[in-house]
Short mmCIF file of C-alpha atoms in Angstrom, two decimals:
data_model
loop_
_atom_site.label_atom_id
_atom_site.label_comp_id
_atom_site.label_asym_id
_atom_site.label_seq_id
_atom_site.Cartn_x
_atom_site.Cartn_y
_atom_site.Cartn_z
CA MET I 1 22.79 31.10 12.49
CA SER I 2 24.08 28.47 14.93
CA ASN I 3 26.00 25.43 13.77
CA ALA I 4 23.17 23.08 14.83
CA SER I 5 20.51 24.99 12.89
CA SER I 6 22.69 25.11 9.78
CA GLN I 7 23.11 21.32 9.99
CA VAL I 8 19.34 20.91 10.22
CA SER I 9 18.87 23.24 7.23
CA SER I 10 21.39 21.35 5.11
CA THR I 11 19.84 18.01 6.09
CA HIS I 12 16.38 19.33 5.20
CA ALA I 13 17.68 20.57 1.83
CA ALA I 14 19.25 17.17 1.11
CA VAL I 15 16.02 15.35 1.98
CA THR I 16 13.83 17.62 -0.13
CA SER I 17 16.13 17.48 -3.16
CA ARG I 18 15.82 13.71 -3.55
CA GLY I 19 12.73 12.91 -1.52
CA LEU I 20 12.37 9.91 0.73
CA PRO I 21 11.96 7.00 -1.71
CA GLY I 22 12.06 4.23 0.91
CA ARG I 23 9.54 5.94 3.17
CA SER I 24 7.35 6.68 0.13
CA VAL I 25 7.25 2.97 -0.74
CA LEU I 26 6.51 2.05 2.89
CA ALA I 27 3.64 4.55 3.05
CA GLY I 28 2.24 3.16 -0.20
CA LEU I 29 2.57 -0.43 1.05
CA LEU I 30 0.66 0.35 4.23
CA ILE I 31 -2.05 2.20 2.34
CA GLY I 32 -2.30 -0.61 -0.24
CA VAL I 33 -2.65 -3.28 2.45
CA GLY I 34 -5.15 -1.12 4.34
CA VAL I 35 -7.30 -0.46 1.26
CA ALA I 36 -7.25 -4.14 0.24
CA GLY I 37 -8.22 -5.16 3.76
CA PHE I 38 -10.95 -2.53 3.92
CA ILE I 39 -12.44 -3.66 0.59
CA ASP I 40 -12.23 -7.34 1.60
CA GLU I 41 -13.87 -6.68 4.94
CA THR I 42 -16.57 -4.37 3.62
CA VAL I 43 -17.52 -6.21 0.43
CA PHE I 44 -16.94 -9.90 1.18
CA HIS I 45 -17.54 -9.98 4.93
CA GLN I 46 -20.23 -7.35 5.55
CA LEU I 47 -22.12 -6.80 2.28
CA LEU I 48 -22.02 -10.21 0.60
CA HIS I 49 -21.64 -12.30 3.81
CA TRP I 50 -19.38 -14.74 1.95
CA HIS I 51 -16.96 -15.37 4.82
CA HIS I 52 -15.31 -14.10 8.00
CA SER I 53 -11.61 -13.77 8.72
CA TYR I 54 -11.88 -17.02 10.69
CA ASP I 55 -14.71 -19.39 9.79
CA LYS I 56 -13.67 -22.55 11.66
CA SER I 57 -15.54 -21.74 14.89
CA THR I 58 -18.74 -20.02 15.99
CA PRO I 59 -20.31 -17.03 14.23
CA THR I 60 -19.30 -14.94 17.26
CA ALA I 61 -15.64 -15.93 16.81
CA GLY I 62 -15.98 -15.03 13.11
CA LEU I 63 -17.30 -11.57 13.97
CA VAL I 64 -14.55 -10.98 16.54
CA SER I 65 -11.91 -12.03 14.00
CA ASP I 66 -13.47 -9.61 11.50
CA GLY I 67 -13.22 -6.83 14.08
CA PHE I 68 -9.51 -7.43 14.64
CA PHE I 69 -8.94 -7.65 10.88
CA HIS I 70 -10.85 -4.42 10.28
CA ALA I 71 -8.92 -2.63 13.04
CA GLY I 72 -5.61 -3.82 11.56
CA SER I 73 -6.61 -2.56 8.12
CA TRP I 74 -7.50 0.86 9.50
CA ILE I 75 -4.27 1.06 11.50
CA ALA I 76 -2.28 0.35 8.32
CA LEU I 77 -4.21 3.08 6.48
CA VAL I 78 -3.77 5.66 9.24
CA VAL I 79 -0.05 4.99 9.65
CA GLY I 80 0.42 5.16 5.87
CA TRP I 81 -1.38 8.50 5.66
CA PHE I 82 0.62 9.89 8.59
CA LEU I 83 3.81 8.94 6.73
CA ILE I 84 2.48 10.71 3.62
CA ALA I 85 1.62 13.81 5.68
CA ASP I 86 5.09 13.85 7.24
CA MET I 87 6.79 13.51 3.85
CA HIS I 88 4.50 16.16 2.38
CA ARG I 89 5.49 18.53 5.19
CA ARG I 90 9.15 17.87 4.36
CA ARG I 91 8.43 18.12 0.63
CA ALA I 92 9.98 14.67 0.32
CA THR I 93 7.14 12.54 -1.08
CA VAL I 94 8.05 10.52 -4.17
CA PRO I 95 4.62 9.96 -5.80
CA ARG I 96 5.78 7.21 -8.18
CA ARG I 97 7.08 5.22 -5.22
CA VAL I 98 3.92 5.79 -3.18
CA LEU I 99 1.82 4.46 -6.06
CA ALA I 100 4.21 1.53 -6.60
CA GLY I 101 4.06 0.71 -2.90
CA GLY I 102 0.26 0.92 -2.95
CA LEU I 103 0.03 -1.56 -5.82
CA LEU I 104 2.57 -3.85 -4.15
CA GLY I 105 0.72 -3.69 -0.83
CA TRP I 106 -2.66 -4.37 -2.39
CA GLY I 107 -1.32 -7.21 -4.54
CA ALA I 108 0.65 -8.76 -1.68
CA PHE I 109 -2.44 -8.70 0.53
CA GLN I 110 -4.48 -10.46 -2.18
CA VAL I 111 -1.88 -13.16 -2.80
CA TYR I 112 -1.18 -13.67 0.92
CA ASP I 113 -4.89 -13.94 1.67
CA GLY I 114 -5.65 -16.14 -1.34
CA LEU I 115 -2.78 -18.58 -0.95
CA PHE I 116 -1.72 -18.54 2.68
CA GLN I 117 -4.96 -17.88 4.55
CA HIS I 118 -7.30 -19.67 2.14
CA LYS I 119 -5.13 -22.68 1.23
CA VAL I 120 -2.28 -23.19 3.70
CA LEU I 121 -3.96 -22.18 6.97
CA ASP I 122 -7.50 -22.94 5.75
CA LEU I 123 -8.91 -20.08 7.85
CA HIS I 124 -11.73 -19.43 5.40
CA GLU I 125 -12.72 -19.79 1.77
CA ILE I 126 -13.61 -16.91 -0.52
CA ARG I 127 -17.14 -18.25 -0.81
CA TYR I 128 -18.88 -21.39 0.40
CA GLY I 129 -21.06 -23.80 -1.58
CA VAL I 130 -19.61 -23.02 -5.02
CA ASN I 131 -16.77 -24.19 -7.25
CA LEU I 132 -13.83 -22.25 -5.80
CA ALA I 133 -11.52 -22.51 -8.83
CA PRO I 134 -12.76 -19.38 -10.67
CA TYR I 135 -12.86 -17.35 -7.44
CA ASP I 136 -9.36 -18.44 -6.43
CA LEU I 137 -7.98 -17.74 -9.90
CA ILE I 138 -9.48 -14.26 -10.11
CA TRP I 139 -8.44 -13.43 -6.53
CA ASN I 140 -4.82 -14.56 -6.92
CA ILE I 141 -4.31 -13.35 -10.49
CA SER I 142 -5.60 -9.89 -9.57
CA GLY I 143 -3.11 -9.82 -6.69
CA ALA I 144 -0.27 -10.97 -8.95
CA ILE I 145 -1.17 -8.22 -11.44
CA GLY I 146 -0.99 -5.66 -8.61
CA ILE I 147 2.43 -6.95 -7.57
CA LEU I 148 3.75 -6.95 -11.15
CA ALA I 149 2.38 -3.45 -11.79
CA GLY I 150 3.98 -2.20 -8.57
CA ILE I 151 7.33 -3.76 -9.49
CA ALA I 152 7.15 -2.31 -13.00
CA LEU I 153 6.38 1.13 -11.58
CA LEU I 154 9.07 0.85 -8.92
CA PHE I 155 11.87 -0.36 -11.19
CA GLY I 156 10.63 0.83 -14.57
CA SER I 157 11.27 4.16 -16.20
CA ALA I 158 12.91 6.65 -13.88
CA ARG I 159 10.67 9.41 -15.25
CA PRO I 160 8.73 10.79 -12.27
CA ILE I 161 4.96 10.96 -12.31
CA SER I 162 2.62 13.39 -10.64
CA LEU I 163 -0.63 12.33 -9.04
CA ARG I 164 -2.03 15.79 -9.82
CA PRO I 165 -2.86 16.59 -13.45
CA GLY I 166 -1.03 19.59 -14.88
CA VAL I 167 1.70 19.62 -12.23
CA ASP I 168 5.21 19.60 -13.63
CA VAL I 169 7.51 17.13 -11.86
CA PRO I 170 11.29 17.50 -11.92
CA GLU I 171 12.98 14.93 -14.18
CA THR I 172 16.12 14.47 -12.09
CA ALA I 173 17.48 15.76 -8.84
CA GLY I 174 21.10 16.82 -8.76
CA GLN I 175 23.42 16.06 -5.88
CA HIS I 176 23.22 19.60 -4.55
CA GLY I 177 19.45 20.03 -4.59
CA GLN I 178 19.27 21.35 -8.16
CA THR I 179 16.49 19.97 -10.30
CA ALA I 180 16.04 19.92 -14.02
CA SER I 181 12.45 20.19 -15.20
CA ARG I 182 10.90 18.73 -18.32
#
């Protein structure tokens, strides 16, 4: 075996023994933002017709802004899933961190949309012609809950979780690629 291929093998072994926690969080964040955007666009823009991404102009401008928003949401989802596929190929996915990132991404989208876009920039309201207080509270509190749950999962118990029932996940990874199972 050549020196270069042995370096690649040892690097691959090091990656798979501890996973890629940072990339796992990033993938989860992108997927969380993409899912939140997709739900917002589909439910509130298309099905309920409550608002557009930008409501301060013509209906055509609102539809165009929705198109850009929808495209951005899908790009985030696709990039997140490509990261997951790459980590899966390397056997380096850290499921707990993906889930934590997903909750953080979803919650951050909700809070950003509810506070910054709705209140600071005044791009649109959640719904027109109603008392906004209950809508704003539910929107922002649900986002805050997502953020807090993501933080708790990210920094809470170090015990790994599996997203597949019945699959045993190693408790700890040693420095030399050795794992101890439950």
